[in-house]
PDB file of C-alpha atoms in Angstrom:
ATOM      1  CA  UNK A1092       0.130  -0.289   0.140  1.00 44.00           C
ATOM      2  CA  UNK A1093       1.259   3.522  -0.242  1.00 50.00           C
ATOM      3  CA  UNK A1094       0.520   6.970   1.432  1.00 59.00           C
ATOM      4  CA  UNK A1095       0.006   8.552  -1.808  1.00 88.00           C
ATOM      5  CA  UNK A1096      -2.864   8.844  -3.898  1.00 95.00           C
ATOM      6  CA  UNK A1097      -2.149   6.657  -7.525  1.00 98.00           C
ATOM      7  CA  UNK A1098      -2.109   8.603 -10.718  1.00 98.00           C
ATOM      8  CA  UNK A1099      -4.125   7.179 -12.987  1.00 98.00           C
ATOM      9  CA  UNK A1100      -3.056   6.415 -16.484  1.00 98.00           C
ATOM     10  CA  UNK A1101      -5.792   6.014 -19.078  1.00 99.00           C
ATOM     11  CA  UNK A1102      -5.011   3.878 -22.238  1.00 99.00           C
ATOM     12  CA  UNK A1103      -7.571   4.270 -24.916  1.00 98.00           C
ATOM     13  CA  UNK A1104      -7.795   1.674 -27.397  1.00 98.00           C
ATOM     14  CA  UNK A1105      -8.026   1.235 -31.292  1.00 98.00           C
ATOM     15  CA  UNK A1106     -10.508   3.470 -33.618  1.00 98.00           C
ATOM     16  CA  UNK A1107     -10.030   6.132 -31.275  1.00 97.00           C
ATOM     17  CA  UNK A1108      -7.793   8.592 -29.125  1.00 97.00           C
ATOM     18  CA  UNK A1109      -7.306  10.120 -25.950  1.00 98.00           C
ATOM     19  CA  UNK A1110     -10.243  12.725 -26.088  1.00 97.00           C
ATOM     20  CA  UNK A1111     -12.190   9.755 -25.898  1.00 97.00           C
ATOM     21  CA  UNK A1112     -11.677   9.663 -22.103  1.00 98.00           C
ATOM     22  CA  UNK A1113     -12.599  13.266 -21.711  1.00 98.00           C
ATOM     23  CA  UNK A1114     -15.722  12.691 -19.643  1.00 98.00           C
ATOM     24  CA  UNK A1115     -14.093  10.230 -16.767  1.00 98.00           C
ATOM     25  CA  UNK A1116     -11.206  13.102 -17.098  1.00 98.00           C
ATOM     26  CA  UNK A1117     -13.529  15.287 -15.538  1.00 98.00           C
ATOM     27  CA  UNK A1118     -14.872  12.665 -12.982  1.00 98.00           C
ATOM     28  CA  UNK A1119     -11.370  11.883 -11.667  1.00 98.00           C
ATOM     29  CA  UNK A1120      -9.941  15.588 -11.437  1.00 98.00           C
ATOM     30  CA  UNK A1121     -12.977  16.422  -9.436  1.00 97.00           C
ATOM     31  CA  UNK A1122     -12.022  14.218  -6.856  1.00 96.00           C
ATOM     32  CA  UNK A1123      -8.289  15.197  -7.130  1.00 96.00           C
ATOM     33  CA  UNK A1124      -7.105  12.108  -8.580  1.00 97.00           C
ATOM     34  CA  UNK A1125      -3.969  12.332 -10.904  1.00 98.00           C
ATOM     35  CA  UNK A1126      -4.502  11.314 -14.467  1.00 98.00           C
ATOM     36  CA  UNK A1127      -2.296  11.098 -17.308  1.00 98.00           C
ATOM     37  CA  UNK A1128      -3.748  10.136 -20.693  1.00 98.00           C
ATOM     38  CA  UNK A1129      -0.844   9.424 -23.577  1.00 98.00           C
ATOM     39  CA  UNK A1130      -1.593   8.415 -26.969  1.00 97.00           C
ATOM     40  CA  UNK A1131      -1.442   5.222 -27.692  1.00 98.00           C
ATOM     41  CA  UNK A1132       0.709   4.514 -31.080  1.00 98.00           C
ATOM     42  CA  UNK A1133      -1.364   1.642 -32.016  1.00 98.00           C
ATOM     43  CA  UNK A1134       1.576  -0.652 -33.891  1.00 97.00           C
ATOM     44  CA  UNK A1135       1.583  -3.296 -32.536  1.00 97.00           C
ATOM     45  CA  UNK A1136       1.092  -4.809 -28.720  1.00 98.00           C
ATOM     46  CA  UNK A1137       4.976  -5.370 -27.992  1.00 98.00           C
ATOM     47  CA  UNK A1138       6.131  -1.420 -29.418  1.00 98.00           C
ATOM     48  CA  UNK A1139       3.109  -0.321 -27.720  1.00 98.00           C
ATOM     49  CA  UNK A1140       3.183  -1.980 -24.751  1.00 98.00           C
ATOM     50  CA  UNK A1141       6.690  -0.860 -24.132  1.00 98.00           C
ATOM     51  CA  UNK A1142       5.585   2.834 -24.544  1.00 98.00           C
ATOM     52  CA  UNK A1143       2.369   2.601 -22.074  1.00 98.00           C
ATOM     53  CA  UNK A1144       5.235   1.048 -19.486  1.00 98.00           C
ATOM     54  CA  UNK A1145       7.985   3.809 -20.544  1.00 98.00           C
ATOM     55  CA  UNK A1146       4.780   6.440 -19.309  1.00 98.00           C
ATOM     56  CA  UNK A1147       4.276   4.638 -16.446  1.00 98.00           C
ATOM     57  CA  UNK A1148       8.047   4.287 -15.067  1.00 98.00           C
ATOM     58  CA  UNK A1149       8.162   8.120 -15.398  1.00 98.00           C
ATOM     59  CA  UNK A1150       5.563   8.956 -13.440  1.00 98.00           C
ATOM     60  CA  UNK A1151       6.179   9.375  -9.682  1.00 96.00           C
ATOM     61  CA  UNK A1152       4.562   7.682  -7.134  1.00 97.00           C
ATOM     62  CA  UNK A1153       2.147   4.196  -8.131  1.00 98.00           C
ATOM     63  CA  UNK A1154       0.439   4.190 -11.123  1.00 98.00           C
ATOM     64  CA  UNK A1155      -2.955   2.872 -12.428  1.00 98.00           C
ATOM     65  CA  UNK A1156      -2.845   1.204 -16.342  1.00 99.00           C
ATOM     66  CA  UNK A1157      -6.576   1.618 -17.080  1.00 99.00           C
ATOM     67  CA  UNK A1158      -7.027   0.094 -20.871  1.00 99.00           C
ATOM     68  CA  UNK A1159     -10.025   0.351 -22.808  1.00 98.00           C
ATOM     69  CA  UNK A1160     -10.245  -2.393 -25.575  1.00 98.00           C
ATOM     70  CA  UNK A1161      -7.000  -2.715 -27.262  1.00 98.00           C
ATOM     71  CA  UNK A1162      -5.768  -0.665 -24.350  1.00 98.00           C
ATOM     72  CA  UNK A1163      -6.282  -3.659 -22.011  1.00 98.00           C
ATOM     73  CA  UNK A1164      -4.284  -6.141 -23.879  1.00 98.00           C
ATOM     74  CA  UNK A1165      -1.239  -3.069 -23.604  1.00 98.00           C
ATOM     75  CA  UNK A1166      -1.824  -2.954 -19.499  1.00 98.00           C
ATOM     76  CA  UNK A1167      -1.926  -6.309 -18.999  1.00 98.00           C
ATOM     77  CA  UNK A1168       2.225  -6.424 -20.137  1.00 98.00           C
ATOM     78  CA  UNK A1169       2.949  -2.948 -19.453  1.00 98.00           C
ATOM     79  CA  UNK A1170       1.367  -3.555 -15.812  1.00 98.00           C
ATOM     80  CA  UNK A1171       4.512  -5.216 -14.665  1.00 98.00           C
ATOM     81  CA  UNK A1172       6.610  -2.035 -14.549  1.00 98.00           C
ATOM     82  CA  UNK A1173       7.087  -1.867 -10.773  1.00 98.00           C
ATOM     83  CA  UNK A1174       5.302   1.012  -9.598  1.00 98.00           C
ATOM     84  CA  UNK A1175       2.157  -0.106 -11.148  1.00 98.00           C
ATOM     85  CA  UNK A1176       0.073  -1.322  -8.403  1.00 98.00           C
ATOM     86  CA  UNK A1177      -3.577  -1.831  -9.845  1.00 98.00           C
ATOM     87  CA  UNK A1178      -5.304  -2.515 -13.773  1.00 98.00           C
ATOM     88  CA  UNK A1179      -8.528  -1.522 -14.430  1.00 99.00           C
ATOM     89  CA  UNK A1180     -10.103  -3.311 -18.407  1.00 99.00           C
ATOM     90  CA  UNK A1181     -12.581  -0.876 -19.442  1.00 99.00           C
ATOM     91  CA  UNK A1182     -14.473  -3.094 -22.541  1.00 98.00           C
ATOM     92  CA  UNK A1183     -11.165  -4.444 -22.684  1.00 98.00           C
ATOM     93  CA  UNK A1184      -9.111  -7.671 -23.453  1.00 98.00           C
ATOM     94  CA  UNK A1185      -6.970  -9.373 -20.715  1.00 98.00           C
ATOM     95  CA  UNK A1186      -4.934 -11.568 -22.417  1.00 98.00           C
ATOM     96  CA  UNK A1187      -2.981 -14.502 -20.876  1.00 98.00           C
ATOM     97  CA  UNK A1188       1.004 -14.330 -21.382  1.00 98.00           C
ATOM     98  CA  UNK A1189       2.041 -15.596 -24.884  1.00 98.00           C
ATOM     99  CA  UNK A1190      -1.829 -15.050 -25.812  1.00 98.00           C
ATOM    100  CA  UNK A1191      -2.692 -13.084 -28.391  1.00 98.00           C
ATOM    101  CA  UNK A1192      -6.215 -11.298 -29.580  1.00 97.00           C
ATOM    102  CA  UNK A1193      -6.485 -13.518 -32.519  1.00 96.00           C
ATOM    103  CA  UNK A1194      -6.537 -16.138 -29.915  1.00 97.00           C
ATOM    104  CA  UNK A1195      -8.746 -14.949 -27.703  1.00 97.00           C
ATOM    105  CA  UNK A1196     -11.279 -13.530 -29.706  1.00 95.00           C
ATOM    106  CA  UNK A1197     -11.363 -16.666 -31.942  1.00 95.00           C
ATOM    107  CA  UNK A1198     -12.691 -19.171 -29.122  1.00 97.00           C
ATOM    108  CA  UNK A1199     -16.340 -17.124 -29.232  1.00 98.00           C
ATOM    109  CA  UNK A1200     -18.224 -15.649 -31.967  1.00 97.00           C
ATOM    110  CA  UNK A1201     -17.014 -12.877 -33.866  1.00 95.00           C
ATOM    111  CA  UNK A1202     -18.369  -9.497 -32.894  1.00 97.00           C
ATOM    112  CA  UNK A1203     -20.292  -7.310 -35.937  1.00 97.00           C
ATOM    113  CA  UNK A1204     -16.449  -5.488 -35.770  1.00 96.00           C
ATOM    114  CA  UNK A1205     -14.706  -7.891 -37.715  1.00 94.00           C
ATOM    115  CA  UNK A1206     -16.916  -8.169 -40.869  1.00 96.00           C
ATOM    116  CA  UNK A1207     -16.633  -4.247 -41.041  1.00 98.00           C
ATOM    117  CA  UNK A1208     -13.163  -3.189 -40.710  1.00 98.00           C
ATOM    118  CA  UNK A1209     -11.578  -1.517 -43.678  1.00 98.00           C
ATOM    119  CA  UNK A1210      -8.311  -2.188 -44.355  1.00 98.00           C
ATOM    120  CA  UNK A1211      -5.417   0.543 -45.435  1.00 98.00           C
ATOM    121  CA  UNK A1212      -1.738   0.543 -46.047  1.00 97.00           C
ATOM    122  CA  UNK A1213       1.165   2.464 -44.571  1.00 96.00           C
ATOM    123  CA  UNK A1214       4.759   2.707 -45.347  1.00 95.00           C
ATOM    124  CA  UNK A1215       7.593   1.135 -43.022  1.00 92.00           C
ATOM    125  CA  UNK A1216      11.293   0.869 -42.880  1.00 90.00           C
ATOM    126  CA  UNK A1217      12.797  -0.927 -46.044  1.00 91.00           C
ATOM    127  CA  UNK A1218      10.134   0.188 -48.960  1.00 90.00           C
ATOM    128  CA  UNK A1219       7.705  -1.883 -47.243  1.00 93.00           C
ATOM    129  CA  UNK A1220       4.127  -1.542 -46.508  1.00 96.00           C
ATOM    130  CA  UNK A1221       2.016  -2.881 -43.943  1.00 97.00           C
ATOM    131  CA  UNK A1222      -1.776  -2.963 -43.308  1.00 98.00           C
ATOM    132  CA  UNK A1223      -3.597  -1.574 -40.948  1.00 98.00           C
ATOM    133  CA  UNK A1224      -7.354  -1.315 -40.307  1.00 98.00           C
ATOM    134  CA  UNK A1225     -10.486   0.964 -39.056  1.00 98.00           C
ATOM    135  CA  UNK A1226     -14.300   0.682 -39.156  1.00 98.00           C
ATOM    136  CA  UNK A1227     -16.154   1.070 -41.806  1.00 98.00           C
ATOM    137  CA  UNK A1228     -17.878   4.436 -41.401  1.00 95.00           C
ATOM    138  CA  UNK A1229     -21.391   3.693 -42.363  1.00 95.00           C
ATOM    139  CA  UNK A1230     -21.086   0.564 -39.719  1.00 97.00           C
ATOM    140  CA  UNK A1231     -19.503   3.195 -37.006  1.00 98.00           C
ATOM    141  CA  UNK A1232     -22.398   4.153 -35.113  1.00 97.00           C
ATOM    142  CA  UNK A1233     -23.781   0.808 -34.545  1.00 97.00           C
ATOM    143  CA  UNK A1234     -20.617  -1.470 -34.022  1.00 98.00           C
ATOM    144  CA  UNK A1235     -18.619   1.125 -31.989  1.00 98.00           C
ATOM    145  CA  UNK A1236     -20.955   3.778 -30.215  1.00 98.00           C
ATOM    146  CA  UNK A1237     -24.956   2.557 -30.538  1.00 98.00           C
ATOM    147  CA  UNK A1238     -25.796   4.095 -27.353  1.00 98.00           C
ATOM    148  CA  UNK A1239     -24.055   7.436 -28.014  1.00 98.00           C
ATOM    149  CA  UNK A1240     -25.634  10.273 -29.787  1.00 97.00           C
ATOM    150  CA  UNK A1241     -25.830  10.560 -33.543  1.00 96.00           C
ATOM    151  CA  UNK A1242     -24.265  14.086 -33.809  1.00 96.00           C
ATOM    152  CA  UNK A1243     -21.028  12.736 -31.541  1.00 96.00           C
ATOM    153  CA  UNK A1244     -20.560   9.206 -33.343  1.00 97.00           C
ATOM    154  CA  UNK A1245     -19.831  11.407 -36.801  1.00 95.00           C
ATOM    155  CA  UNK A1246     -17.429  12.695 -35.474  1.00 96.00           C
ATOM    156  CA  UNK A1247     -15.835  10.120 -34.093  1.00 97.00           C
ATOM    157  CA  UNK A1248     -16.145   8.117 -37.244  1.00 97.00           C
ATOM    158  CA  UNK A1249     -14.187  10.382 -38.892  1.00 96.00           C
ATOM    159  CA  UNK A1250     -11.012  10.716 -36.436  1.00 96.00           C
ATOM    160  CA  UNK A1251     -10.626   7.044 -36.245  1.00 97.00           C
ATOM    161  CA  UNK A1252      -7.037   6.279 -35.613  1.00 97.00           C
ATOM    162  CA  UNK A1253      -6.222   3.035 -37.232  1.00 98.00           C
ATOM    163  CA  UNK A1254      -4.762   0.067 -35.554  1.00 98.00           C
ATOM    164  CA  UNK A1255      -1.907  -2.211 -37.293  1.00 98.00           C
ATOM    165  CA  UNK A1256      -3.419  -5.205 -38.664  1.00 97.00           C
ATOM    166  CA  UNK A1257       0.431  -6.936 -37.370  1.00 95.00           C
ATOM    167  CA  UNK A1258      -1.535  -6.147 -33.430  1.00 97.00           C
ATOM    168  CA  UNK A1259      -3.956  -8.955 -33.937  1.00 96.00           C
ATOM    169  CA  UNK A1260      -1.000 -11.600 -34.256  1.00 97.00           C
ATOM    170  CA  UNK A1261       1.165 -10.346 -31.658  1.00 98.00           C
ATOM    171  CA  UNK A1262       1.406 -12.364 -28.198  1.00 98.00           C
ATOM    172  CA  UNK A1263       1.251 -10.732 -24.858  1.00 98.00           C
ATOM    173  CA  UNK A1264       5.051 -11.012 -22.943  1.00 98.00           C
ATOM    174  CA  UNK A1265       3.387 -11.180 -19.723  1.00 98.00           C
ATOM    175  CA  UNK A1266       0.306 -11.366 -17.552  1.00 98.00           C
ATOM    176  CA  UNK A1267       0.310  -8.199 -15.150  1.00 98.00           C
ATOM    177  CA  UNK A1268      -3.248  -9.559 -13.562  1.00 98.00           C
ATOM    178  CA  UNK A1269      -1.254 -12.629 -12.009  1.00 98.00           C
ATOM    179  CA  UNK A1270       0.368 -10.391  -9.609  1.00 98.00           C
ATOM    180  CA  UNK A1271      -1.150  -6.936  -9.636  1.00 98.00           C
ATOM    181  CA  UNK A1272      -4.794  -6.594  -8.579  1.00 98.00           C
ATOM    182  CA  UNK A1273      -7.627  -6.033 -11.204  1.00 98.00           C
ATOM    183  CA  UNK A1274     -11.104  -4.377 -12.211  1.00 98.00           C
ATOM    184  CA  UNK A1275     -13.137  -4.786 -15.201  1.00 98.00           C
ATOM    185  CA  UNK A1276     -15.966  -3.530 -16.767  1.00 98.00           C
ATOM    186  CA  UNK A1277     -17.893  -4.926 -19.295  1.00 98.00           C
ATOM    187  CA  UNK A1278     -20.169  -3.450 -21.411  1.00 98.00           C
ATOM    188  CA  UNK A1279     -23.228  -5.346 -21.743  1.00 98.00           C
ATOM    189  CA  UNK A1280     -24.147  -4.529 -25.443  1.00 98.00           C
ATOM    190  CA  UNK A1281     -20.899  -4.432 -26.896  1.00 98.00           C
ATOM    191  CA  UNK A1282     -20.908  -5.118 -30.648  1.00 98.00           C
ATOM    192  CA  UNK A1283     -16.912  -4.641 -30.923  1.00 98.00           C
ATOM    193  CA  UNK A1284     -15.495  -7.152 -28.553  1.00 98.00           C
ATOM    194  CA  UNK A1285     -18.165  -9.962 -27.589  1.00 98.00           C
ATOM    195  CA  UNK A1286     -18.695  -9.504 -23.839  1.00 98.00           C
ATOM    196  CA  UNK A1287     -18.453 -13.113 -23.780  1.00 98.00           C
ATOM    197  CA  UNK A1288     -14.982 -12.333 -24.008  1.00 98.00           C
ATOM    198  CA  UNK A1289     -14.468  -9.328 -21.907  1.00 98.00           C
ATOM    199  CA  UNK A1290     -16.429 -11.641 -18.885  1.00 98.00           C
ATOM    200  CA  UNK A1291     -13.970 -14.524 -19.812  1.00 98.00           C
ATOM    201  CA  UNK A1292     -10.467 -12.259 -19.213  1.00 98.00           C
ATOM    202  CA  UNK A1293     -12.126 -10.440 -16.233  1.00 98.00           C
ATOM    203  CA  UNK A1294     -12.907 -13.836 -14.753  1.00 98.00           C
ATOM    204  CA  UNK A1295      -9.666 -15.248 -15.564  1.00 98.00           C
ATOM    205  CA  UNK A1296      -7.921 -12.545 -14.055  1.00 98.00           C
ATOM    206  CA  UNK A1297      -9.459 -12.802 -10.786  1.00 98.00           C
ATOM    207  CA  UNK A1298     -10.462  -8.675 -11.732  1.00 98.00           C
ATOM    208  CA  UNK A1299     -13.768  -7.417  -9.525  1.00 98.00           C
ATOM    209  CA  UNK A1300     -16.116  -6.975 -12.336  1.00 98.00           C
ATOM    210  CA  UNK A1301     -18.932  -4.569 -12.988  1.00 98.00           C
ATOM    211  CA  UNK A1302     -21.199  -5.297 -15.756  1.00 98.00           C
ATOM    212  CA  UNK A1303     -23.421  -2.061 -17.703  1.00 98.00           C
ATOM    213  CA  UNK A1304     -26.293  -3.751 -19.415  1.00 97.00           C
ATOM    214  CA  UNK A1305     -26.950  -1.888 -22.588  1.00 97.00           C
ATOM    215  CA  UNK A1306     -23.939  -0.212 -22.766  1.00 98.00           C
ATOM    216  CA  UNK A1307     -21.785   0.134 -26.160  1.00 98.00           C
ATOM    217  CA  UNK A1308     -18.166  -0.219 -26.930  1.00 98.00           C
ATOM    218  CA  UNK A1309     -17.731   3.302 -26.267  1.00 98.00           C
ATOM    219  CA  UNK A1310     -18.654   3.267 -22.800  1.00 98.00           C
ATOM    220  CA  UNK A1311     -16.342   5.729 -21.140  1.00 98.00           C
ATOM    221  CA  UNK A1312     -18.006   8.426 -23.942  1.00 98.00           C
ATOM    222  CA  UNK A1313     -21.647   6.931 -22.963  1.00 98.00           C
ATOM    223  CA  UNK A1314     -21.194   6.380 -19.414  1.00 98.00           C
ATOM    224  CA  UNK A1315     -18.081   8.155 -18.213  1.00 98.00           C
ATOM    225  CA  UNK A1316     -19.545   8.369 -14.388  1.00 98.00           C
ATOM    226  CA  UNK A1317     -19.758   4.717 -13.798  1.00 98.00           C
ATOM    227  CA  UNK A1318     -16.359   3.976 -15.516  1.00 98.00           C
ATOM    228  CA  UNK A1319     -14.980   7.137 -13.088  1.00 98.00           C
ATOM    229  CA  UNK A1320     -16.574   5.217 -10.627  1.00 98.00           C
ATOM    230  CA  UNK A1321     -14.724   1.568 -10.651  1.00 98.00           C
ATOM    231  CA  UNK A1322     -11.570   3.630 -11.162  1.00 98.00           C
ATOM    232  CA  UNK A1323     -12.236   5.243  -7.935  1.00 98.00           C
ATOM    233  CA  UNK A1324     -13.017   1.718  -6.094  1.00 98.00           C
ATOM    234  CA  UNK A1325      -9.296   0.905  -7.648  1.00 98.00           C
ATOM    235  CA  UNK A1326      -7.608   3.961  -6.731  1.00 98.00           C
ATOM    236  CA  UNK A1327      -9.200   3.228  -2.768  1.00 97.00           C
ATOM    237  CA  UNK A1328      -7.956   0.112  -3.078  1.00 97.00           C
ATOM    238  CA  UNK A1329      -4.308   1.184  -4.048  1.00 95.00           C
ATOM    239  CA  UNK A1330      -3.940   3.500  -1.293  1.00 88.00           C
TER     240      UNK A1330
END
């Protein structure tokens, strides 16, 4: 246990950016909880987790890592950083060591996300092209943010940040939930990640679980208070 309030590091997932945490940040700041919401590179599990770990390691005092969606896979690995004292999964993947996103979600019926991904290419070293994906704009509201106001989803759809396709196949080098306490929020109406994937990962991790019925994948946007409440629980438990 620590005598100082942990800093909450909010890690966004694919097809989004840190602005998606705005409502949650407002809630936490109102309670005087220090918050950092870094950009997630979205280029691959290993390199992205290393980036998140470096952010955490440079913060003085204890840290709670909060991961949304793909960000959950990153905090699973980055959470082994010494000053990380807790993990919070928000509609997220909680991987086992040696497991990939593709392997975990492949054990369950696929979500509508899978058939609504659009492929793009981007240049990498050596003059090669790599593949990245976004959600088709017309499918974005129903797949990602069905409980968010239409005028907001229109903006979110065109500000998507793509995820490198290789991220689905990279395996987790560690599972921090084995040694760090964890909490998980399951979005009951998630159409991007099958809620069964979220439930399975949370149970395997021994997480304290809250499920929000009717919540979409964009639960941090649509239900920021409930998301912040779970993070507050983690903060209180680790102080």
